[in-house]
Amino acid sequence: MHLEIITPDRKVFEGEVTSARFPGADGLFEVLNNHAPLISALKAGDIVLNGGASIFRIEGGVVEVLRNNVIVLAEGATA
């Protein structure tokens, strides 16, 4: 699936991933290929890609999952 992590001032990540774990407002959740459509609020924490191959620290935001495209709009992020 295609994932983008975007902050107000830059694109932090763009690429293909097999899994992504997010710090949801109500707890951690994971998105895999062909996941159902979803929009969720995110709290500050780590986005973990491909079982830990990449980790991005975010300051909160929202995520949208639709047709194997995942877009994260984060308030701030670091690799």
Coordinates of C-alpha atoms in Angstrom, one line a residue:
M1 CA 0.0 0.0 0.0
H2 CA 1.1 3.6 -0.6
L3 CA 1.8 5.8 2.5
E4 CA 2.5 9.5 2.8
I5 CA 3.3 11.3 6.0
I6 CA 2.9 15.1 5.6
T7 CA 3.4 18.0 8.0
P8 CA 2.4 21.6 7.4
D9 CA 5.9 22.4 6.1
R10 CA 7.1 19.3 4.4
K11 CA 6.6 15.7 3.2
V12 CA 8.3 13.4 5.7
F13 CA 7.8 10.1 4.0
E14 CA 6.3 8.7 0.8
G15 CA 6.6 5.1 -0.3
E16 CA 5.2 1.5 -0.4
V17 CA 4.7 -0.3 2.9
T18 CA 3.3 -3.7 4.0
S19 CA 2.1 -2.6 7.4
A20 CA 1.8 0.6 9.5
R21 CA 1.0 0.9 13.2
F22 CA -0.5 4.2 14.4
P23 CA -1.0 5.9 17.8
G24 CA -4.7 6.4 17.6
A25 CA -6.5 8.7 20.0
D26 CA -8.1 5.6 21.6
G27 CA -5.1 3.3 21.3
L28 CA -2.7 1.7 18.9
F29 CA -4.0 0.2 15.6
E30 CA -2.4 -1.4 12.6
V31 CA -3.3 -1.0 8.9
L32 CA -2.5 -3.8 6.4
N33 CA -3.0 -4.1 2.6
N34 CA -6.7 -4.0 1.6
H35 CA -7.8 -2.4 4.9
A36 CA -11.4 -1.1 5.1
P37 CA -11.7 2.7 4.6
L38 CA -10.9 4.6 7.8
I39 CA -10.4 8.1 9.2
S40 CA -8.9 8.4 12.7
A41 CA -7.4 11.0 15.0
L42 CA -3.9 10.4 16.1
K43 CA -2.2 11.4 19.3
A44 CA 1.6 12.0 19.8
G45 CA 3.6 8.8 19.4
D46 CA 5.3 6.6 16.9
I47 CA 4.2 5.4 13.5
V48 CA 5.9 2.0 13.0
L49 CA 6.3 0.8 9.4
N50 CA 6.9 -2.7 8.2
G51 CA 7.2 -4.3 11.7
G52 CA 9.8 -1.8 12.9
A53 CA 11.9 -1.2 9.8
S54 CA 11.1 2.5 10.0
I55 CA 9.8 4.6 12.8
F56 CA 8.5 8.2 12.7
R57 CA 7.6 10.2 15.8
I58 CA 4.6 12.4 15.3
E59 CA 3.0 15.2 17.4
G60 CA -0.6 14.2 16.6
G61 CA -2.8 14.6 13.5
V62 CA -5.2 12.5 11.4
V63 CA -4.9 9.4 9.1
E64 CA -7.0 8.5 6.2
V65 CA -7.1 5.0 4.7
L66 CA -8.8 4.5 1.3
R67 CA -8.2 2.0 -1.5
N68 CA -4.6 1.0 -0.3
N69 CA -3.6 4.7 0.0
V70 CA -2.8 5.9 3.5
I71 CA -2.3 9.7 4.1
V72 CA -1.1 11.0 7.5
L73 CA -1.5 14.7 8.1
A74 CA 0.7 15.3 11.2
E75 CA 1.1 18.4 13.3
G76 CA 4.9 17.6 13.3
A77 CA 7.1 14.6 12.6
T78 CA 10.7 13.4 12.9
A79 CA 12.3 10.3 11.5

